[in-house]
Short mmCIF file of N, CA and C in Angstrom, two decimals:
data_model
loop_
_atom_site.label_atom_id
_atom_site.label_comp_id
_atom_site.label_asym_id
_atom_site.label_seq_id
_atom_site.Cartn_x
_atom_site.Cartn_y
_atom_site.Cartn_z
N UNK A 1 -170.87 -39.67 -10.66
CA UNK A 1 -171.54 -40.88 -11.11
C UNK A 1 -171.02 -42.12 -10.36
N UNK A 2 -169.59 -42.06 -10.16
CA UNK A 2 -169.28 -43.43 -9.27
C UNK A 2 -169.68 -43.54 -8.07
N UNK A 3 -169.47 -42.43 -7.49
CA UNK A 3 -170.34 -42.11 -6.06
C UNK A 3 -171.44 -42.40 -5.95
N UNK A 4 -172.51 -42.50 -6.77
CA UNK A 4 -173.96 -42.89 -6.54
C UNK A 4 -174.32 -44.76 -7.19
N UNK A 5 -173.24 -44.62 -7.87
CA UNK A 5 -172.66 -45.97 -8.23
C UNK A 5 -172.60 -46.98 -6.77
N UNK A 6 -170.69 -46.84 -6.23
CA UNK A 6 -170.87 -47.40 -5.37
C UNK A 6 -172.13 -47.35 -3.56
N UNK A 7 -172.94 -45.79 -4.03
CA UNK A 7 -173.95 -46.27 -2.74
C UNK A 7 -174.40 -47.16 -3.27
N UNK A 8 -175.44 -47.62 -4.61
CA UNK A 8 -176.44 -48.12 -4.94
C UNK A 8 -175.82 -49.64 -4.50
N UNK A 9 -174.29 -49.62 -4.94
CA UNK A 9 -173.76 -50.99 -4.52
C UNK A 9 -173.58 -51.67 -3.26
N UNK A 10 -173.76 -50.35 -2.63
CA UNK A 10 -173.54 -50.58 -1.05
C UNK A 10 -175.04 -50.59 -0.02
N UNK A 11 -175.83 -50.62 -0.51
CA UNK A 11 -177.10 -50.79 -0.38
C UNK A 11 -177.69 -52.17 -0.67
N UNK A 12 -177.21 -52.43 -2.07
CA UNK A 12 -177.50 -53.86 -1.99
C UNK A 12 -176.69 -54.91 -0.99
N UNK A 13 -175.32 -54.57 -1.18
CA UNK A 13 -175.03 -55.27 -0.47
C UNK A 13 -175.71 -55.62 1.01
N UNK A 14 -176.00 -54.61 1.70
CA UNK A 14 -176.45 -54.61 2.69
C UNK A 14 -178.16 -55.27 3.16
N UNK A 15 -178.84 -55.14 2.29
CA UNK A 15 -180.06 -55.52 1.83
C UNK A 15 -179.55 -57.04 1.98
N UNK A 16 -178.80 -57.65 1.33
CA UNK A 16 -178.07 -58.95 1.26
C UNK A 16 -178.08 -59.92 2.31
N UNK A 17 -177.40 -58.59 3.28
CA UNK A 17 -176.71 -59.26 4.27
C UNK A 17 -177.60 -59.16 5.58
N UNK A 18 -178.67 -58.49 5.23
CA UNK A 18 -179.74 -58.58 5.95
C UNK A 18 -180.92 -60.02 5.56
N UNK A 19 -181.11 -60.39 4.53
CA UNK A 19 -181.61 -61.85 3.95
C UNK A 19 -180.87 -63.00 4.52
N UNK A 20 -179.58 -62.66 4.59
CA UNK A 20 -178.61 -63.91 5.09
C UNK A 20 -178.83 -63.85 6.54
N UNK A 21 -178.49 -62.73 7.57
CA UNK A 21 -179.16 -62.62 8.99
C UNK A 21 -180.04 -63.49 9.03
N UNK A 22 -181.31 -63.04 8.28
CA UNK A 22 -182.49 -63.44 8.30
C UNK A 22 -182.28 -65.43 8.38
N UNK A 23 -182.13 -65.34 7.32
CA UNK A 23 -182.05 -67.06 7.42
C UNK A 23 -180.68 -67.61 8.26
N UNK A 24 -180.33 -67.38 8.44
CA UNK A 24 -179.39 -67.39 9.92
C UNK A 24 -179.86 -67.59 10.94
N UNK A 25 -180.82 -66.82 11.55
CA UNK A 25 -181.77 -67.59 12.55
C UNK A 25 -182.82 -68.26 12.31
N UNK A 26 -183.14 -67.91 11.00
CA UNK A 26 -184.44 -69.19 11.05
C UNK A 26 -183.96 -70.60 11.26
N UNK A 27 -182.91 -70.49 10.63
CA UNK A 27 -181.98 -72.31 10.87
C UNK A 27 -181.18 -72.36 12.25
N UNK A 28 -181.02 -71.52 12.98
CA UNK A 28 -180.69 -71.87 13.98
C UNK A 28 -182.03 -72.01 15.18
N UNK A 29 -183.24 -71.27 15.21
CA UNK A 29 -184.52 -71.60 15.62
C UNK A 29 -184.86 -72.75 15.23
N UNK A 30 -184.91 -73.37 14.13
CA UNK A 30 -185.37 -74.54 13.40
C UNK A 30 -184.90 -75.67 13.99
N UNK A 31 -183.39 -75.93 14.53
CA UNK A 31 -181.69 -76.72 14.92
C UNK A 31 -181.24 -76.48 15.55
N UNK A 32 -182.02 -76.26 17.25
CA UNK A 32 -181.22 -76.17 18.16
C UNK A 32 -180.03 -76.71 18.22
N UNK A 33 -178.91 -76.37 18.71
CA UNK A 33 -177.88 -76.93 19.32
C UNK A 33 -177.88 -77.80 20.43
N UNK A 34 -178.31 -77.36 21.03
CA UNK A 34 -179.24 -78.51 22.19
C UNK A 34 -179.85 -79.16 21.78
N UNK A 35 -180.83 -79.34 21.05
CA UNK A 35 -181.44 -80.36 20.72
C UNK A 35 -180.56 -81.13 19.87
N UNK A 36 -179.91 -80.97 18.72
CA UNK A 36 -178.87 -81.84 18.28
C UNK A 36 -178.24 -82.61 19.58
N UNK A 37 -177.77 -82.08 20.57
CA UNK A 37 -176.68 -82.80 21.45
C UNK A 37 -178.05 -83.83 21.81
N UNK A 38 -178.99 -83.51 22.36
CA UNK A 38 -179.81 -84.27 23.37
C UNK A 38 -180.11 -85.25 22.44
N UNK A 39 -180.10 -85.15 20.96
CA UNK A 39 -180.48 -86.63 20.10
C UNK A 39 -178.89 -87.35 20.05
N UNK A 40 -177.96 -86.90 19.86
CA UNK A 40 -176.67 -87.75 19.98
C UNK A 40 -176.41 -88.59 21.26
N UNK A 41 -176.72 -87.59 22.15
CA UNK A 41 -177.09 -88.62 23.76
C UNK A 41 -178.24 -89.69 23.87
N UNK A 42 -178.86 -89.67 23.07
CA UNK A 42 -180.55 -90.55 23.32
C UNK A 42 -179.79 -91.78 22.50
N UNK A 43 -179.08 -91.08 21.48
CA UNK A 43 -178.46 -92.22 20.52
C UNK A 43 -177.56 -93.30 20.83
N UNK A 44 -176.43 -92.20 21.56
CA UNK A 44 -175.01 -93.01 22.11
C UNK A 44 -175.89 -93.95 23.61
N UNK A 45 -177.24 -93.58 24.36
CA UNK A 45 -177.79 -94.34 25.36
C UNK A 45 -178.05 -95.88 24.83
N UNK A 46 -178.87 -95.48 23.43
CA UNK A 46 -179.59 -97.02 22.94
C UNK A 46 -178.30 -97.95 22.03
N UNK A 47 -176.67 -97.20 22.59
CA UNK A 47 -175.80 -97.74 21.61
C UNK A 47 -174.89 -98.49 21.86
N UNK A 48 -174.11 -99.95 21.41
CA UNK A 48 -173.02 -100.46 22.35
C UNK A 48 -171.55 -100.20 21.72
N UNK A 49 -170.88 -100.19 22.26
CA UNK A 49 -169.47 -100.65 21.48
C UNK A 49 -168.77 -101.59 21.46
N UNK A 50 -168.19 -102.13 20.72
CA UNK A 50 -167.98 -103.09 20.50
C UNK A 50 -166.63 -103.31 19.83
N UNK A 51 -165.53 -104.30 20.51
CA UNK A 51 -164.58 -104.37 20.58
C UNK A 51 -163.69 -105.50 19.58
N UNK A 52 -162.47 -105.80 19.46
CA UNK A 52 -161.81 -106.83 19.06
C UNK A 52 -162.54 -107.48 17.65
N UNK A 53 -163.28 -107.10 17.04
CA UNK A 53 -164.20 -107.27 16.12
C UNK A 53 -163.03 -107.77 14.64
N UNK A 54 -163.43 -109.19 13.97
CA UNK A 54 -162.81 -109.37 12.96
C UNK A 54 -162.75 -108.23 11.89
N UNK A 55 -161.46 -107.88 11.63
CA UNK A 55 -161.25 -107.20 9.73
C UNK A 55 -162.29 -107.95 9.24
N UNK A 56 -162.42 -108.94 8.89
CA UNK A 56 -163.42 -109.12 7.58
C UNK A 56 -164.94 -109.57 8.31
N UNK A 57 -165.38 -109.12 9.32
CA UNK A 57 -166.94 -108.84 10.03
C UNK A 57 -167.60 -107.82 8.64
N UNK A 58 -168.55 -108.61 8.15
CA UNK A 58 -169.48 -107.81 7.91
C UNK A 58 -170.82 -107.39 8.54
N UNK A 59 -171.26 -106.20 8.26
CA UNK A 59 -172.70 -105.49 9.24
C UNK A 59 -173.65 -106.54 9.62
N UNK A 60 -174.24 -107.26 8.14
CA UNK A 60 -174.92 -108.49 8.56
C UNK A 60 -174.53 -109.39 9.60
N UNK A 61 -173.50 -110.04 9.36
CA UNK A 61 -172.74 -111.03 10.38
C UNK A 61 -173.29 -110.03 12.33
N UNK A 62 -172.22 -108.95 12.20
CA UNK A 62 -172.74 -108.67 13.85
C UNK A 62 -174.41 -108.32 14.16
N UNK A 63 -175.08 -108.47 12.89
CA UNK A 63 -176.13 -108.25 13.12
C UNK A 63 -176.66 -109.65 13.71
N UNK A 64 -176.44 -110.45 12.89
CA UNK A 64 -176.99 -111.87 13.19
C UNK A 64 -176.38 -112.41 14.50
N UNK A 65 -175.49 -111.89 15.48
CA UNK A 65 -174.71 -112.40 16.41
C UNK A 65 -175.23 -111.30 17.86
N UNK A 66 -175.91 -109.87 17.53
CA UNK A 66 -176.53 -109.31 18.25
C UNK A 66 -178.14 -108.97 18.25
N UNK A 67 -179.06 -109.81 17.34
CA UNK A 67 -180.68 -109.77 16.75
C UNK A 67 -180.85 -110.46 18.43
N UNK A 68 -180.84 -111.33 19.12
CA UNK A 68 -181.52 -111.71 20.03
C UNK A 68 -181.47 -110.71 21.49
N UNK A 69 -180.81 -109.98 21.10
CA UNK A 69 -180.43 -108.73 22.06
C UNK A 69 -182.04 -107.66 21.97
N UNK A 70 -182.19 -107.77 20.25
CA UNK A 70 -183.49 -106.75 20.25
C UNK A 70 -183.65 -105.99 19.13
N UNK A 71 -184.44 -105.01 18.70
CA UNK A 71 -184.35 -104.84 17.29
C UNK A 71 -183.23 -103.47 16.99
N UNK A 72 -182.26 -103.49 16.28
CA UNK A 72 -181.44 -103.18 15.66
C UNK A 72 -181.63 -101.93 14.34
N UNK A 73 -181.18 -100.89 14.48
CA UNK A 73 -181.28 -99.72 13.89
C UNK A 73 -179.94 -99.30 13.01
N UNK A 74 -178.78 -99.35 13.83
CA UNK A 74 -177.93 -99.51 12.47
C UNK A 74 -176.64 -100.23 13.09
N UNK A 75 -175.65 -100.71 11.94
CA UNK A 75 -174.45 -101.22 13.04
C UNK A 75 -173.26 -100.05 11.90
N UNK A 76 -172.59 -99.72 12.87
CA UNK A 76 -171.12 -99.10 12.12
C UNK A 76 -169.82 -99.56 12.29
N UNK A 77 -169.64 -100.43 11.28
CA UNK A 77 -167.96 -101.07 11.53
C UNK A 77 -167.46 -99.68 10.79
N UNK A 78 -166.29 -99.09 12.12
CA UNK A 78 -165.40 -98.04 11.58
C UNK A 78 -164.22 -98.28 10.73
N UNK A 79 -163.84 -97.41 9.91
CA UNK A 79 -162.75 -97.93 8.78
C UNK A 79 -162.29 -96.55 8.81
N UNK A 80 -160.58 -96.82 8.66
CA UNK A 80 -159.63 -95.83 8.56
C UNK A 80 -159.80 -95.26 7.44
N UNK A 81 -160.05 -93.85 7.46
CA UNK A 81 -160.16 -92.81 6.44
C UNK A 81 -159.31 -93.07 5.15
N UNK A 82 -158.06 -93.43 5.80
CA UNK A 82 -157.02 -93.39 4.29
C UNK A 82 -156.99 -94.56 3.53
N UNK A 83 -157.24 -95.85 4.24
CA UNK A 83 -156.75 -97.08 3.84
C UNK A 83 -158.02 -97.61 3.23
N UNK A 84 -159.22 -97.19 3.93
CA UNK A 84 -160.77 -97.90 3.69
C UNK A 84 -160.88 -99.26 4.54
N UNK A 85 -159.20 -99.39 5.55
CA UNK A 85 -159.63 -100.90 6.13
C UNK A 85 -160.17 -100.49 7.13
N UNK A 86 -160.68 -101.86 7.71
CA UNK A 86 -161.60 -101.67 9.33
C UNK A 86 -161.01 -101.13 10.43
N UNK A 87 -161.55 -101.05 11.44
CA UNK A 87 -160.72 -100.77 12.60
C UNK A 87 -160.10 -101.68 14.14
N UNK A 88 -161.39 -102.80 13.48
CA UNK A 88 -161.72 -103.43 14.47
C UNK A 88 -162.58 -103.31 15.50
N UNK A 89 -163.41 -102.40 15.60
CA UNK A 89 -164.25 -101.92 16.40
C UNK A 89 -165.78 -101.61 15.44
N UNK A 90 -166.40 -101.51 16.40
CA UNK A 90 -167.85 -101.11 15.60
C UNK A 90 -168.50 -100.49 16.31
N UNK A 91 -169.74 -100.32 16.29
CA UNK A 91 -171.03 -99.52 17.28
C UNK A 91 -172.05 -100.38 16.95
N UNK A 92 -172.82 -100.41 18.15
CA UNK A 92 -174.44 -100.93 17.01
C UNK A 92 -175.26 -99.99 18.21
N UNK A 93 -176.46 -99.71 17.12
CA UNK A 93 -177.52 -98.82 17.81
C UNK A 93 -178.48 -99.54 17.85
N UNK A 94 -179.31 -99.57 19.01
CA UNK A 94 -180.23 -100.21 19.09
C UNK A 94 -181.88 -99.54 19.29
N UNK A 95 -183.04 -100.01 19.32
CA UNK A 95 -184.30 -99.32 18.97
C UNK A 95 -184.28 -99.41 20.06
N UNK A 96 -184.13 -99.39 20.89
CA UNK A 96 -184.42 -99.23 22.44
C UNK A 96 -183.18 -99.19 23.52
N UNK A 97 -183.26 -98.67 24.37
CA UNK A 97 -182.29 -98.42 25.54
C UNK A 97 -182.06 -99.77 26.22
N UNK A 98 -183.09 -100.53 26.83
CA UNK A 98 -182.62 -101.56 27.27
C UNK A 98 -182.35 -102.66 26.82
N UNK A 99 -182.25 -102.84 24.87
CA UNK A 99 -181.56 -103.93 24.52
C UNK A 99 -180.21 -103.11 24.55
N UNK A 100 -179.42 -102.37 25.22
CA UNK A 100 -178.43 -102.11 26.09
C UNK A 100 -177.21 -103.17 26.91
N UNK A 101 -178.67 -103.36 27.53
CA UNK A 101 -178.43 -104.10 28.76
C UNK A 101 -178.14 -105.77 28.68
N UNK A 102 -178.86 -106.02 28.04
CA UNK A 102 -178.79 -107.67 27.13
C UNK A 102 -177.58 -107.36 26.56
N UNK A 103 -177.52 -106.49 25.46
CA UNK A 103 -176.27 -106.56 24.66
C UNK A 103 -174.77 -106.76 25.54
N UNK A 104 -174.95 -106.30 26.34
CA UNK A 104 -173.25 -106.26 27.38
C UNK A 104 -173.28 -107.30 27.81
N UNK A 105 -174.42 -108.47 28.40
CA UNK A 105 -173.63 -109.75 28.67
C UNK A 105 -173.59 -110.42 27.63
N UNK A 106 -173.60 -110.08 26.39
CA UNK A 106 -172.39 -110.49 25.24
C UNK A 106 -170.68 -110.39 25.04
N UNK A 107 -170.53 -109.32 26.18
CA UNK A 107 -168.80 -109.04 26.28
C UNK A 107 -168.19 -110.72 26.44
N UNK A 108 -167.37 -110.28 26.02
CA UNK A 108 -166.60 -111.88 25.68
C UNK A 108 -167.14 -112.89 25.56
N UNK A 109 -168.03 -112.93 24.84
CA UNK A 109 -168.23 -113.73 23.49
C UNK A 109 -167.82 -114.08 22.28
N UNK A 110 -167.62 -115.04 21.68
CA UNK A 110 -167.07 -115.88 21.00
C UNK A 110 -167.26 -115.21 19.41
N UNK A 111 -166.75 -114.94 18.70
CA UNK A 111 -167.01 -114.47 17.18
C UNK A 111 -165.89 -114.48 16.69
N UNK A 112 -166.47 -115.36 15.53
CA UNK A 112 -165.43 -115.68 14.20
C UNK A 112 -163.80 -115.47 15.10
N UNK A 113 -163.87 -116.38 16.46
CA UNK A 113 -162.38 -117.23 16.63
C UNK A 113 -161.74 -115.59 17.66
N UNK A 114 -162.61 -114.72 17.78
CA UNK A 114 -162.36 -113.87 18.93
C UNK A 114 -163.08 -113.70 20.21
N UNK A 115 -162.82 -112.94 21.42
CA UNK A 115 -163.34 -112.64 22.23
C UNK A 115 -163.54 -111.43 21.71
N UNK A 116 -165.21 -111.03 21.86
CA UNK A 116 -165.53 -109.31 21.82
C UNK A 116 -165.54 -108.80 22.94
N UNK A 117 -165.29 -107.15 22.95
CA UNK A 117 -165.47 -106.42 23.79
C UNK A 117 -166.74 -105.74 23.42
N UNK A 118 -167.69 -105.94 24.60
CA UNK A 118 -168.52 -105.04 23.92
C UNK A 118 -169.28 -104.21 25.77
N UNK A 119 -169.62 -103.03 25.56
CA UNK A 119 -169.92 -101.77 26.46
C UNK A 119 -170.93 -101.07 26.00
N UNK A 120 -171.25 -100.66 26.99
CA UNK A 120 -172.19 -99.67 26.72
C UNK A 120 -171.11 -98.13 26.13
N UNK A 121 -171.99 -97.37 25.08
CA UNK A 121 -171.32 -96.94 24.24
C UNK A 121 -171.01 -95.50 25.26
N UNK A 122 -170.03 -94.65 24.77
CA UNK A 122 -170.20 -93.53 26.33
C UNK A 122 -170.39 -92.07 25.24
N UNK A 123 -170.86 -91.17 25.83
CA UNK A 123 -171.10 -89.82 24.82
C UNK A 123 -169.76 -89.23 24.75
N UNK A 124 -169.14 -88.71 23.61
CA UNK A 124 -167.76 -88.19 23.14
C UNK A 124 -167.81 -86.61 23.39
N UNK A 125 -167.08 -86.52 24.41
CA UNK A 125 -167.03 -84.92 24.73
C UNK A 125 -165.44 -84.52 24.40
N UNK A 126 -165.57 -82.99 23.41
CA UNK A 126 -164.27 -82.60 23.03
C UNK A 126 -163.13 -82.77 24.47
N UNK A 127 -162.24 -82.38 23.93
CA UNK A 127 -161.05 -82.13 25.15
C UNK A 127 -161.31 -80.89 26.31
N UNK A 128 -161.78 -80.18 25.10
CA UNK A 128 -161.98 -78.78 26.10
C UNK A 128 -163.21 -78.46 26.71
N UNK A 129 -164.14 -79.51 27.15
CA UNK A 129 -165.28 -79.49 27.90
C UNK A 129 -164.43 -80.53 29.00
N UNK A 130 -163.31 -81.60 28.59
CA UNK A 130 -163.27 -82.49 29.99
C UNK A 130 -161.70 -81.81 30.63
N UNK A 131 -160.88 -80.78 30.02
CA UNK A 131 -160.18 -79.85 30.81
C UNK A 131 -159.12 -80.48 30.09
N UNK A 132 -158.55 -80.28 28.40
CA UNK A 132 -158.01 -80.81 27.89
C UNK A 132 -156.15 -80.49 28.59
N UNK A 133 -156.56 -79.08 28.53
CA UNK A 133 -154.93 -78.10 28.79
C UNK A 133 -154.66 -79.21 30.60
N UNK A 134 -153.03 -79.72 30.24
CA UNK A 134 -152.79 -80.24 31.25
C UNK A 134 -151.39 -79.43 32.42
N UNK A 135 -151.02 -78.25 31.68
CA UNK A 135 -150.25 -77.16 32.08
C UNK A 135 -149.09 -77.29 31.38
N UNK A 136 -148.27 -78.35 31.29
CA UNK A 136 -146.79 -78.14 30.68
C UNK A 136 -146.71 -78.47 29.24
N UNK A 137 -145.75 -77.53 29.13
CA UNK A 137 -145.81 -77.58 26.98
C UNK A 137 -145.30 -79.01 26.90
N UNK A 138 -145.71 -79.31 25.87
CA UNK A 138 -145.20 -80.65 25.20
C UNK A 138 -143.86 -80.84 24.41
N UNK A 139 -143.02 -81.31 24.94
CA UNK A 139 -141.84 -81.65 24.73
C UNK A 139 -140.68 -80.26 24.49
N UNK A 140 -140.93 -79.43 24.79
CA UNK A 140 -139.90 -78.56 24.79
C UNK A 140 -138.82 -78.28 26.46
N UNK A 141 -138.25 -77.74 26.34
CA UNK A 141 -137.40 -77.56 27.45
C UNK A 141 -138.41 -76.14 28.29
N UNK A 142 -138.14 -76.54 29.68
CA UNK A 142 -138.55 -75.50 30.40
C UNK A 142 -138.05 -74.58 31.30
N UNK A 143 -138.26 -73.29 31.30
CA UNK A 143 -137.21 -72.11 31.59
C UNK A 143 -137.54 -72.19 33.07
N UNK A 144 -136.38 -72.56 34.01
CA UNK A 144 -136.81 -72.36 35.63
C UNK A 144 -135.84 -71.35 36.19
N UNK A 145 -135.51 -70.95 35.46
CA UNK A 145 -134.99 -69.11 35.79
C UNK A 145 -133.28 -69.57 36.22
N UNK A 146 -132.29 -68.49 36.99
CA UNK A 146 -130.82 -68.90 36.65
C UNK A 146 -130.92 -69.46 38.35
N UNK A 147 -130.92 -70.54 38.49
CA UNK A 147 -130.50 -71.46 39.14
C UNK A 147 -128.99 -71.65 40.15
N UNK A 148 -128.25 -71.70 41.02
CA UNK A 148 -127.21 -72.02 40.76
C UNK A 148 -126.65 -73.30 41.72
#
């Protein structure tokens, strides 16, 4: 009886794990991986960064200090995970690629009593696509055999 027990159990399972397959590729057909990257690139193109930016800048404020640049899609003042304070830096995305171009001869410009830095934004590639491994271990001693 347990024997026909655990097939029946082992059948479903499998049945299971054939449904999960299943939708496994439908969401990966659906979500390229490529296509994700190619919208993060279209994104980081129409996007600037932006530098030296006051702690107490709010979104509105750099909005109102970058609107003549062009129309404006979102701005992100970054804030440290632990603390919730700013970073000093921001992003703004813009509806188009070449309010880009306007936006950068804003670099050092005047806001709330700073000079900004502001760039064209660049696409963030892990370590190990730009050849992170640099050969020698990090901070340990290294064995160059008996010497004399």
């Amino acid at each position: 009886q347990e024997i026909i027990a655990m097939k029946e159990r082992m059948k479903q399972m499998e049945e299971e794990a054939a449904k999960l397959e299943a939708m496994q590729e439908l969401v990966e057909k659906e979500t390229p991986a490529a296509a994700t990257d190619a919208v993060k690139e279209d994104i980081d193109n129409r996007s600037v960064y932006v530098g030296n930016v006051d702690y107490t800048t709010t979104p509105e404020e750099l909005q109102a200090h970058f609107q003549a640049c062009g129309a404006i899609n979102r701005i992100t003042i970054l804030c440290d995970k632990w603390t919730g304070h700013p970073k000093g830096f921001a992003s703004v995305e813009f509806a188009d690629a070449t309010c880009v171009e306007i936006a950068v001869t804003l670099n050092e410009s005047l806001f709330k009593g700073r000079l900004l830095k502001v760039t064209a934004k660049r696409t963030n590639m892990p370590s190990f696509m730009r050849g992170g491994f640099r050969g020698a271990p990090r901070g340990g001693r290294v064995y160059r055999g008996a010497g004399g």
